[in-house]
XYZ file of C-alpha atoms in Angstrom:
502
model
C 226.557 76.704 311.736
C 226.465 73.043 310.499
C 225.971 72.876 306.770
C 225.996 69.878 304.395
C 227.770 69.308 301.251
C 224.599 68.115 299.920
C 220.885 67.361 301.234
C 220.205 64.717 303.875
C 224.138 64.119 304.853
C 222.577 63.933 308.517
C 222.675 67.613 309.734
C 219.383 67.575 311.638
C 220.621 64.555 313.998
C 224.083 65.893 314.107
C 222.975 69.335 315.479
C 220.390 67.109 317.899
C 223.630 65.447 319.078
C 225.584 68.313 319.727
C 222.706 70.100 321.360
C 222.866 67.163 323.847
C 226.574 66.945 324.045
C 226.562 70.464 325.100
C 223.528 70.557 327.150
C 225.270 67.874 329.108
C 228.442 69.861 329.716
C 226.144 72.599 331.694
C 225.665 75.105 328.878
C 222.391 76.804 327.552
C 222.093 75.423 324.332
C 219.234 76.558 321.524
C 219.132 74.906 317.939
C 218.169 77.021 314.963
C 217.294 76.618 311.350
C 216.555 79.803 309.553
C 214.745 77.975 306.650
C 213.351 74.440 306.537
C 211.445 72.790 303.685
C 209.581 69.785 305.356
C 205.689 68.522 305.653
C 206.997 67.064 308.702
C 206.124 69.939 311.543
C 205.231 70.189 315.030
C 203.164 72.313 317.258
C 204.752 74.815 319.901
C 202.813 75.611 323.112
C 202.052 78.951 321.667
C 200.210 77.513 318.936
C 202.807 77.972 316.187
C 204.455 75.381 313.780
C 208.063 74.706 313.063
C 210.155 71.661 311.366
C 209.792 68.304 313.261
C 213.549 68.093 313.218
C 213.646 71.412 315.450
C 211.403 70.006 317.879
C 213.570 67.180 318.270
C 216.586 69.275 318.688
C 214.983 71.242 321.286
C 214.466 68.029 323.346
C 218.179 67.070 322.994
C 218.898 70.816 324.305
C 216.604 70.288 327.200
C 214.069 73.141 326.338
C 210.578 73.712 325.105
C 210.305 74.219 321.023
C 209.482 77.726 320.035
C 208.891 79.317 316.973
C 212.306 81.262 316.893
C 213.936 78.040 316.226
C 212.699 77.759 312.804
C 211.217 81.079 311.761
C 210.707 79.924 308.239
C 208.759 76.758 307.029
C 208.198 75.744 303.458
C 205.669 73.115 303.373
C 205.442 71.670 299.764
C 201.964 71.333 298.169
C 202.965 70.633 294.640
C 206.059 70.083 292.556
C 206.640 73.856 291.993
C 204.870 75.555 295.139
C 204.565 75.454 298.902
C 203.081 76.960 301.715
C 205.224 79.532 303.719
C 205.257 79.462 307.396
C 206.694 82.561 308.826
C 207.082 82.715 312.700
C 204.935 79.789 313.152
C 202.018 81.186 311.082
C 200.696 80.812 307.444
C 202.292 83.586 305.192
C 201.050 82.398 301.949
C 201.451 80.117 299.440
C 203.987 80.718 296.536
C 205.670 78.990 293.608
C 209.407 78.548 294.087
C 210.116 81.135 291.754
C 208.360 83.775 293.358
C 209.493 82.735 297.292
C 213.110 82.968 295.443
C 212.446 86.530 294.598
C 210.957 87.349 298.044
C 213.051 85.274 300.459
C 215.223 88.226 301.110
C 212.395 90.245 302.751
C 212.387 87.549 305.435
C 215.832 87.809 306.715
C 215.241 90.792 309.325
C 212.495 88.412 310.902
C 214.946 85.445 310.568
C 217.751 87.596 312.367
C 215.386 88.789 314.937
C 214.471 85.051 315.904
C 218.236 84.180 316.058
C 218.848 87.422 318.417
C 216.036 86.309 320.665
C 217.506 82.871 320.858
C 221.267 84.110 321.661
C 219.972 86.087 324.369
C 218.672 82.960 326.219
C 221.912 80.782 325.267
C 225.554 80.113 325.687
C 225.543 78.544 322.349
C 223.359 78.191 319.208
C 223.794 75.681 316.814
C 222.434 76.322 313.383
C 221.439 74.127 310.869
C 221.893 75.010 307.222
C 219.421 73.694 304.353
C 220.621 71.566 301.401
C 223.946 72.638 300.237
C 225.907 76.236 300.067
C 227.369 74.968 296.806
C 224.197 75.626 295.098
C 225.588 78.884 294.549
C 222.921 79.736 291.964
C 220.702 80.617 294.776
C 223.257 82.592 296.578
C 221.484 85.937 295.903
C 219.012 86.397 298.551
C 219.957 83.488 300.475
C 218.727 83.158 304.358
C 219.563 79.343 304.750
C 222.988 79.025 304.311
C 225.714 81.336 303.866
C 223.380 84.176 303.413
C 222.555 83.775 306.950
C 226.188 82.698 308.206
C 227.203 86.151 306.653
C 224.389 88.226 308.237
C 225.260 86.756 311.686
C 228.903 86.363 311.163
C 228.773 82.733 312.020
C 231.591 80.085 311.587
C 230.790 77.303 309.531
C 231.498 73.552 309.918
C 230.628 71.344 306.548
C 229.565 68.011 306.836
C 229.832 65.161 303.935
C 228.103 62.049 303.500
C 230.466 59.163 302.506
C 227.576 56.694 301.962
C 226.686 58.517 298.840
C 230.258 58.116 297.270
C 232.165 60.929 295.861
C 232.316 62.820 299.193
C 236.087 64.172 298.614
C 234.556 65.527 295.421
C 231.681 67.031 297.086
C 233.561 68.866 299.719
C 236.433 69.794 297.520
C 233.997 70.951 295.175
C 232.195 73.094 297.543
C 235.108 74.938 298.217
C 235.800 75.610 294.515
C 232.405 77.081 293.728
C 231.946 79.103 296.671
C 233.335 82.771 296.758
C 236.482 83.514 298.618
C 234.555 85.312 301.183
C 231.933 82.370 301.858
C 234.781 79.972 301.606
C 236.412 81.452 304.398
C 233.750 80.925 306.808
C 234.162 77.164 306.669
C 236.581 76.477 309.569
C 236.511 72.584 309.648
C 234.999 69.505 308.161
C 233.407 66.202 309.256
C 232.653 62.955 307.353
C 229.438 61.060 308.113
C 227.921 57.681 307.956
C 230.967 55.696 307.443
C 230.641 51.752 307.408
C 233.751 49.880 308.373
C 237.222 50.624 309.664
C 237.346 54.798 309.631
C 241.327 54.495 309.325
C 240.882 53.605 305.841
C 239.859 57.012 305.060
C 242.781 58.434 306.529
C 244.093 59.119 302.876
C 240.725 60.698 301.729
C 240.905 63.060 304.985
C 244.455 64.465 304.089
C 243.158 65.049 300.273
C 240.299 67.148 301.720
C 242.782 69.250 304.017
C 245.557 69.364 301.307
C 242.999 70.988 298.818
C 240.803 73.041 301.141
C 242.617 74.086 304.145
C 239.794 73.183 306.445
C 240.495 71.640 310.025
C 239.245 67.750 309.967
C 236.881 67.142 312.867
C 236.688 63.361 312.816
C 234.820 60.655 310.664
C 231.742 59.446 312.109
C 230.644 55.533 311.773
C 227.138 54.776 311.685
C 225.234 54.578 314.692
C 222.628 51.763 314.786
C 220.172 53.441 317.226
C 219.853 56.694 315.083
C 216.689 54.943 313.678
C 215.027 55.119 317.278
C 214.994 59.101 316.727
C 211.887 60.851 314.586
C 212.487 60.818 310.939
C 214.167 64.231 309.943
C 213.780 63.993 306.247
C 210.784 63.033 303.695
C 213.822 61.051 301.910
C 213.825 58.811 305.212
C 210.100 57.895 304.373
C 210.473 57.782 300.393
C 212.742 54.863 300.526
C 211.726 51.102 300.798
C 209.647 50.045 304.046
C 212.404 49.091 306.579
C 213.578 50.588 309.699
C 216.116 53.442 309.426
C 219.465 53.030 310.714
C 222.515 55.426 311.103
C 222.138 59.322 310.542
C 219.143 59.123 308.251
C 219.706 56.376 306.237
C 216.828 53.123 305.710
C 217.293 49.769 305.732
C 215.145 46.617 304.994
C 214.621 44.686 308.015
C 212.802 41.509 308.997
C 210.080 41.268 311.380
C 209.138 38.507 314.121
C 207.195 35.570 312.899
C 204.097 36.609 314.557
C 203.597 40.284 313.993
C 200.542 42.760 313.512
C 200.885 44.176 310.027
C 200.062 47.676 309.293
C 200.265 48.984 305.667
C 200.819 52.743 304.962
C 200.163 53.875 301.456
C 202.653 56.503 300.465
C 200.999 59.205 298.292
C 202.756 62.722 296.842
C 202.419 64.793 299.951
C 202.713 62.670 303.163
C 202.993 65.048 306.095
C 203.633 64.358 309.569
C 204.896 61.043 308.774
C 206.603 60.802 312.724
C 203.396 59.536 313.735
C 204.502 56.038 312.374
C 207.924 56.308 314.494
C 206.665 54.829 317.660
C 205.034 52.181 315.512
C 208.449 51.222 313.971
C 209.956 50.539 317.351
C 207.433 47.838 318.439
C 208.724 44.310 317.797
C 205.594 42.703 317.071
C 204.377 45.444 314.632
C 205.445 45.200 310.864
C 205.079 48.540 309.533
C 205.025 48.293 305.491
C 205.055 51.579 303.420
C 203.491 50.561 300.267
C 204.672 52.851 297.202
C 202.795 53.740 294.015
C 203.041 50.656 291.567
C 202.356 48.137 294.458
C 198.971 47.182 295.909
C 198.030 47.002 299.570
C 198.863 43.580 301.171
C 196.201 41.278 301.732
C 197.230 40.445 304.951
C 197.304 43.931 306.701
C 195.535 43.933 310.091
C 195.359 47.805 309.884
C 195.308 50.315 306.877
C 196.915 53.653 308.117
C 196.244 56.565 305.812
C 198.913 59.211 307.031
C 198.559 62.956 306.849
C 198.691 65.054 303.783
C 199.952 68.372 302.613
C 197.434 68.120 299.627
C 194.625 66.057 300.500
C 192.464 66.099 297.503
C 195.573 65.409 295.073
C 196.952 62.640 297.396
C 193.289 61.237 297.304
C 193.327 61.267 293.293
C 196.801 59.536 293.632
C 195.201 56.867 295.765
C 192.408 56.067 293.491
C 194.632 56.105 290.704
C 196.571 53.538 292.313
C 193.549 51.388 293.019
C 194.259 51.524 296.926
C 190.351 52.701 297.240
C 189.432 49.584 296.242
C 192.334 47.484 298.055
C 190.833 49.423 301.341
C 187.083 48.431 300.499
C 188.111 44.855 300.227
C 190.369 44.733 303.441
C 187.152 46.388 305.177
C 185.021 43.535 303.964
C 187.682 41.064 305.133
C 186.978 42.537 308.677
C 190.150 44.605 308.589
C 190.394 48.018 310.263
C 191.289 51.390 308.648
C 192.516 54.609 310.767
C 193.156 58.048 309.061
C 195.332 60.876 310.609
C 194.396 64.411 309.515
C 194.247 64.392 305.517
C 193.831 60.651 305.898
C 190.528 61.203 308.019
C 189.155 63.460 305.413
C 189.584 61.390 302.765
C 187.831 58.769 304.465
C 184.568 60.720 304.391
C 181.887 61.514 302.073
C 183.104 64.434 300.330
C 185.903 67.082 300.509
C 184.875 70.656 299.661
C 187.518 73.387 298.620
C 185.118 76.451 297.949
C 188.082 78.884 298.370
C 190.757 77.033 296.599
C 192.922 76.587 299.679
C 194.551 73.584 297.734
C 194.671 75.045 294.343
C 191.327 75.093 292.646
C 187.812 75.455 293.416
C 186.154 72.116 293.912
C 184.077 69.636 295.680
C 185.371 65.777 295.313
C 183.843 62.750 296.272
C 185.702 60.936 299.216
C 186.428 56.972 299.843
C 182.866 57.183 301.812
C 184.037 54.655 304.529
C 182.963 57.515 307.047
C 179.848 59.226 307.124
C 181.379 62.664 307.583
C 182.061 65.575 305.045
C 184.846 68.027 305.227
C 185.105 71.879 304.440
C 188.399 73.234 303.720
C 188.860 76.743 304.936
C 191.590 79.309 304.932
C 191.991 79.221 308.839
C 194.324 76.771 310.208
C 194.378 75.137 313.599
C 197.881 74.535 315.267
C 198.040 73.173 318.878
C 199.189 70.642 321.447
C 196.204 68.774 322.535
C 195.692 66.202 325.432
C 192.761 63.715 325.865
C 191.537 60.389 326.273
C 190.085 57.476 324.387
C 187.072 56.281 325.492
C 186.997 52.736 324.239
C 190.200 51.904 326.430
C 189.930 54.795 328.832
C 193.795 55.488 328.224
C 194.981 59.198 328.276
C 197.282 60.639 325.298
C 198.764 63.704 323.994
C 199.589 64.736 320.684
C 198.879 68.059 318.229
C 196.986 69.375 315.766
C 198.242 71.049 312.452
C 195.083 71.380 309.629
C 192.897 73.228 307.488
C 189.155 71.899 307.518
C 186.470 71.195 309.559
C 184.777 67.583 309.444
C 181.234 66.881 310.410
C 178.650 64.181 310.065
C 176.761 61.342 311.882
C 179.895 59.289 312.488
C 181.507 62.122 314.605
C 178.764 61.071 317.330
C 180.943 58.149 317.845
C 183.942 59.954 318.789
C 187.539 58.614 318.804
C 188.853 60.665 321.363
C 187.864 63.324 323.994
C 189.804 66.473 323.604
C 189.560 69.167 326.338
C 186.318 67.216 327.216
C 184.916 67.439 323.702
C 184.243 64.577 321.363
C 186.912 64.469 318.538
C 187.208 62.332 315.454
C 184.953 59.654 313.968
C 184.202 55.906 314.041
C 182.069 54.110 311.462
C 178.959 51.980 312.942
C 180.946 49.007 312.443
C 183.625 50.146 314.357
C 186.350 49.289 311.633
C 187.030 52.600 310.395
C 188.348 55.473 312.429
C 189.725 58.986 311.863
C 191.179 61.909 313.998
C 192.929 65.302 313.380
C 195.169 64.559 316.170
C 198.872 63.697 315.421
C 201.730 62.121 317.481
C 198.898 59.796 319.192
C 201.017 56.697 318.919
C 203.777 58.410 321.162
C 201.561 58.075 324.429
C 202.530 54.704 325.577
C 199.472 53.396 327.190
C 197.123 54.553 324.066
C 199.179 52.856 321.521
C 199.352 49.686 323.855
C 195.701 49.272 324.391
C 195.158 50.301 320.537
C 197.417 47.523 319.133
C 196.079 44.986 321.998
C 192.300 45.909 320.609
C 193.620 44.831 317.215
C 195.048 41.680 318.469
C 198.756 42.522 318.726
C 200.639 40.804 321.657
C 203.195 44.013 322.106
C 205.565 41.855 324.283
C 207.831 44.092 326.146
C 206.396 47.591 327.071
C 208.283 50.344 325.066
C 208.394 53.672 326.726
C 208.676 55.658 323.558
C 209.998 59.055 324.827
C 212.413 57.159 327.212
C 213.689 55.336 324.094
C 214.154 58.665 322.150
C 216.041 60.155 325.192
C 218.040 56.862 325.275
C 218.756 57.190 321.811
C 219.825 60.781 321.770
C 222.109 60.280 324.956
C 223.760 57.361 322.856
C 224.300 59.718 319.697
C 225.722 62.305 322.039
C 228.289 59.443 323.105
C 228.880 58.508 319.783
C 229.956 62.216 318.612
C 231.783 62.748 321.737
C 233.822 59.647 320.891
C 234.206 60.324 316.968
C 234.139 63.982 316.446
C 236.411 66.764 317.829
C 233.549 68.428 320.096
C 236.059 70.650 321.818
C 237.288 71.911 318.515
C 233.631 72.907 317.731
C 233.507 74.736 321.029
C 236.337 76.442 320.078
C 235.310 77.159 316.682
C 231.869 78.537 318.073
C 233.677 81.056 320.472
C 236.758 82.199 317.987
C 235.514 81.459 314.384
C 233.579 84.780 313.680
C 235.258 86.933 311.398
C 233.880 90.140 312.649
C 231.198 91.669 315.030
C 227.937 89.995 314.478
C 225.277 91.876 312.924
C 222.824 90.753 315.536
C 224.382 91.677 318.753
């Protein structure tokens, strides 16, 4: 089990890299995360949803994603509550306190998922959540040491040197853990180092002396990690720019002649990996616009991303004056694309008669599409394949949404999915909406769509090939800087007793 001395230390990408390392050695590898918290989800072939990070890890392992890889997924809907997904299906909506009181009920289901994966694999690599040092959450824990104890797993602890204080974070974790939990940690690694790693030799010695844990290595930044799908909401919540390293962000410069895409970032942005293929295009400047800033006047396309709380995010959008900016953008001849929740916002009304998102209400939409949305309790989760009639190109993606959208503009469907019209386009062709996520991962569609907006995309990027190459490169990086043989020995010999699931 890979745990972190804090959140966003790079656990998700490290697990993905290790899945590729050991899969290349001929082992049957499966990723597993007992409990994830993210609004960045993926649809499995069975119609369930899991964290997007686990879908990437499955790709790294060379297997199809399954609901067993992430049996509990928390999708935040407010500052204090989240939708709970169990085995790919909506289990309910709870406040944090209520979930904390009931999470132990889910341990049997979590262990069953792990057991099913273990029967398929030579090696299961488990990802923790947050940090085991949050000992106030230890009772009933299913995400870190609680699960490690139930499954008798050895633990490798990862520290993030970019944040500073990495010695204190690792040694402090050792101090606050119980003796039993502390004994589960067999080794540690340092992530996101910049410069000469030998400069941290003294730091490694201090950690070893204070904890008795085996050092596995110090990992420098990996520049191509920005080509991999975003692993955490923190990656999108930083200033615009291409991500680099294991989950970091950096401001980058764009070529002189580019197509500018502006993305307003409200409070509950979801499935933001829709943006990743666009980030890789050299002639596309993707600008994330955070609250307090207007939408740029020179944008060619405004892209409204998915949302876990459409009505609440629509209120934020209006409070920022972005609705006025979008109207002016359309008058200037600009284009707008809404994905999922962004599609719903573009319509005339959003009705929530059952209080799915909170209270019972009907709100006025932005009015740029002649459609209306009715939010219902049933949730659509499915992978899809289709066609873009305007360009004749094929595409593949997935749907994860609550609600039905109807109205005159749906007669000008943006896509055909399974032979049926899907999505909507305004009469002037400048405003478009769809429930399908992942569309820009389809290379022929992405090229055609960008070309129609006047973008010379230059070299033709094959997105999936770029992701596969980045995974291979990251696996090479881990093999060079991390003692992967020691990780295999720990996995084989590090348990302190017979597993509860065997």
